């Protein structure tokens, strides 16, 4: 986890607490989006992320686009490792996300490298909140 004073910028490569065996997985910031009401969304890609295949085995994969609230991103990453380039697909997925008529969907929970756990943790956090 990094502090609030740590500068975030597009192109940074970050190490995070990845699943055992995927220690070389990295997060690459592709864009920072400032919300009109305040706060920022960190949009990033993940290299060498573990993914569960249909036969139950685990393989590495590229996750080309993840939009995350800045506090959750800061709780995810542990060390800046320099600069890198997001995958080519990042730009198209960022544009599609920004144009989504439903609004900007974001993750508000930290990420450990597994997309299925991120989705489950996000759903669990939403269920735990009382209805407005």
Short mmCIF file of C-alpha atoms in Angstrom, two decimals:
data_model
loop_
_atom_site.label_atom_id
_atom_site.label_comp_id
_atom_site.label_asym_id
_atom_site.label_seq_id
_atom_site.Cartn_x
_atom_site.Cartn_y
_atom_site.Cartn_z
CA UNK A 1 0.00 0.00 0.00
CA UNK A 2 1.30 3.44 -0.86
CA UNK A 3 0.56 6.76 0.81
CA UNK A 4 -1.55 9.61 -0.51
CA UNK A 5 1.54 11.71 -1.21
CA UNK A 6 2.94 9.26 -3.78
CA UNK A 7 2.61 10.79 -7.26
CA UNK A 8 0.60 8.75 -9.78
CA UNK A 9 1.04 9.20 -13.54
CA UNK A 10 0.11 7.49 -16.78
CA UNK A 11 2.83 5.07 -17.89
CA UNK A 12 3.95 4.06 -14.41
CA UNK A 13 4.54 0.35 -13.76
CA UNK A 14 3.66 -0.89 -10.27
CA UNK A 15 4.33 -4.05 -8.29
CA UNK A 16 1.49 -5.37 -6.13
CA UNK A 17 0.84 -8.36 -3.85
CA UNK A 18 0.14 -10.82 -6.64
CA UNK A 19 -0.84 -14.43 -6.22
CA UNK A 20 2.08 -16.77 -5.46
CA UNK A 21 3.79 -17.79 -8.67
CA UNK A 22 2.82 -14.57 -10.42
CA UNK A 23 5.29 -12.29 -8.65
CA UNK A 24 6.33 -10.68 -11.94
CA UNK A 25 2.78 -9.48 -12.66
CA UNK A 26 2.66 -5.70 -12.96
CA UNK A 27 0.06 -2.95 -13.08
CA UNK A 28 0.58 -0.27 -15.75
CA UNK A 29 -1.34 2.98 -15.36
CA UNK A 30 -2.86 4.00 -18.70
CA UNK A 31 -4.90 7.03 -17.61
CA UNK A 32 -6.03 9.05 -14.61
CA UNK A 33 -9.57 10.40 -14.79
CA UNK A 34 -10.66 13.24 -12.50
CA UNK A 35 -14.34 13.19 -11.61
CA UNK A 36 -16.38 16.43 -11.70
CA UNK A 37 -17.41 15.87 -8.06
CA UNK A 38 -13.79 15.28 -7.04
CA UNK A 39 -11.69 12.19 -6.69
CA UNK A 40 -9.82 10.28 -9.36
CA UNK A 41 -10.11 6.98 -11.13
CA UNK A 42 -6.94 5.12 -12.00
CA UNK A 43 -7.36 3.17 -15.23
CA UNK A 44 -4.76 0.45 -15.65
CA UNK A 45 -3.72 -2.80 -17.30
CA UNK A 46 -2.26 -5.88 -15.63
CA UNK A 47 0.49 -7.98 -17.18
CA UNK A 48 0.91 -11.68 -16.36
CA UNK A 49 -2.25 -11.82 -14.23
CA UNK A 50 -3.38 -15.27 -13.12
CA UNK A 51 -6.57 -16.45 -14.77
CA UNK A 52 -8.54 -19.64 -14.21
CA UNK A 53 -9.11 -21.66 -17.38
CA UNK A 54 -12.24 -23.74 -18.03
CA UNK A 55 -10.39 -26.92 -17.01
CA UNK A 56 -9.53 -25.39 -13.61
CA UNK A 57 -5.86 -24.77 -14.31
CA UNK A 58 -4.29 -21.36 -13.79
CA UNK A 59 -2.50 -19.54 -16.61
CA UNK A 60 -1.22 -16.02 -17.12
CA UNK A 61 -3.17 -13.42 -19.04
CA UNK A 62 -3.18 -9.73 -19.91
CA UNK A 63 -6.02 -7.73 -18.38
CA UNK A 64 -6.12 -4.75 -20.67
CA UNK A 65 -8.44 -2.40 -18.73
CA UNK A 66 -9.42 -1.97 -15.08
CA UNK A 67 -10.99 1.30 -13.78
CA UNK A 68 -10.43 1.71 -10.02
CA UNK A 69 -11.08 4.41 -7.44
CA UNK A 70 -7.78 5.98 -6.38
CA UNK A 71 -7.99 4.88 -2.71
CA UNK A 72 -8.46 1.23 -3.78
CA UNK A 73 -5.57 1.56 -6.24
CA UNK A 74 -3.31 2.95 -3.51
CA UNK A 75 -4.30 0.00 -1.28
CA UNK A 76 -3.37 -2.37 -4.15
CA UNK A 77 0.11 -1.26 -5.20
CA UNK A 78 3.31 -1.52 -3.17
CA UNK A 79 6.18 -0.19 -5.30
CA UNK A 80 6.67 1.95 -8.40
CA UNK A 81 9.01 0.16 -10.81
CA UNK A 82 9.46 2.80 -13.49
CA UNK A 83 7.68 3.32 -16.77
CA UNK A 84 5.95 0.95 -19.20
CA UNK A 85 3.44 1.06 -22.05
CA UNK A 86 -0.10 -0.29 -21.62
CA UNK A 87 -1.27 -2.84 -24.20
CA UNK A 88 -2.69 -1.57 -27.48
CA UNK A 89 -6.25 -2.56 -26.43
CA UNK A 90 -6.18 -0.18 -23.46
CA UNK A 91 -7.01 2.93 -25.49
CA UNK A 92 -10.10 1.41 -27.16
CA UNK A 93 -11.39 0.04 -23.86
CA UNK A 94 -10.85 3.41 -22.13
CA UNK A 95 -12.86 5.14 -24.87
CA UNK A 96 -15.68 2.58 -24.63
CA UNK A 97 -15.76 2.92 -20.83
CA UNK A 98 -15.93 6.74 -21.05
CA UNK A 99 -18.83 6.55 -23.54
CA UNK A 100 -20.83 3.94 -21.60
CA UNK A 101 -24.37 5.30 -21.23
CA UNK A 102 -24.73 3.64 -17.82
CA UNK A 103 -21.99 5.87 -16.41
CA UNK A 104 -18.46 5.22 -15.30
CA UNK A 105 -18.37 1.81 -13.63
CA UNK A 106 -15.42 1.52 -11.25
CA UNK A 107 -13.94 -0.89 -8.75
CA UNK A 108 -13.70 0.36 -5.17
CA UNK A 109 -11.91 -2.62 -3.61
CA UNK A 110 -8.19 -3.52 -3.83
CA UNK A 111 -6.87 -5.94 -6.45
CA UNK A 112 -4.66 -8.99 -5.83
CA UNK A 113 -4.13 -9.95 -9.45
CA UNK A 114 -7.10 -12.28 -9.92
CA UNK A 115 -9.96 -10.72 -11.85
CA UNK A 116 -12.51 -13.26 -10.57
CA UNK A 117 -11.67 -12.37 -6.94
CA UNK A 118 -11.83 -8.64 -7.74
CA UNK A 119 -15.34 -9.12 -9.14
CA UNK A 120 -16.41 -11.22 -6.14
CA UNK A 121 -14.96 -8.76 -3.62
CA UNK A 122 -16.63 -5.83 -5.38
CA UNK A 123 -20.00 -7.62 -5.35
CA UNK A 124 -19.56 -8.50 -1.67
CA UNK A 125 -18.76 -4.88 -0.81
CA UNK A 126 -21.92 -3.72 -2.58
CA UNK A 127 -24.08 -6.33 -0.83
CA UNK A 128 -22.69 -5.29 2.56
CA UNK A 129 -23.81 -1.67 2.11
CA UNK A 130 -27.30 -0.75 3.33
CA UNK A 131 -29.82 0.32 0.71
CA UNK A 132 -30.17 4.07 0.27
#
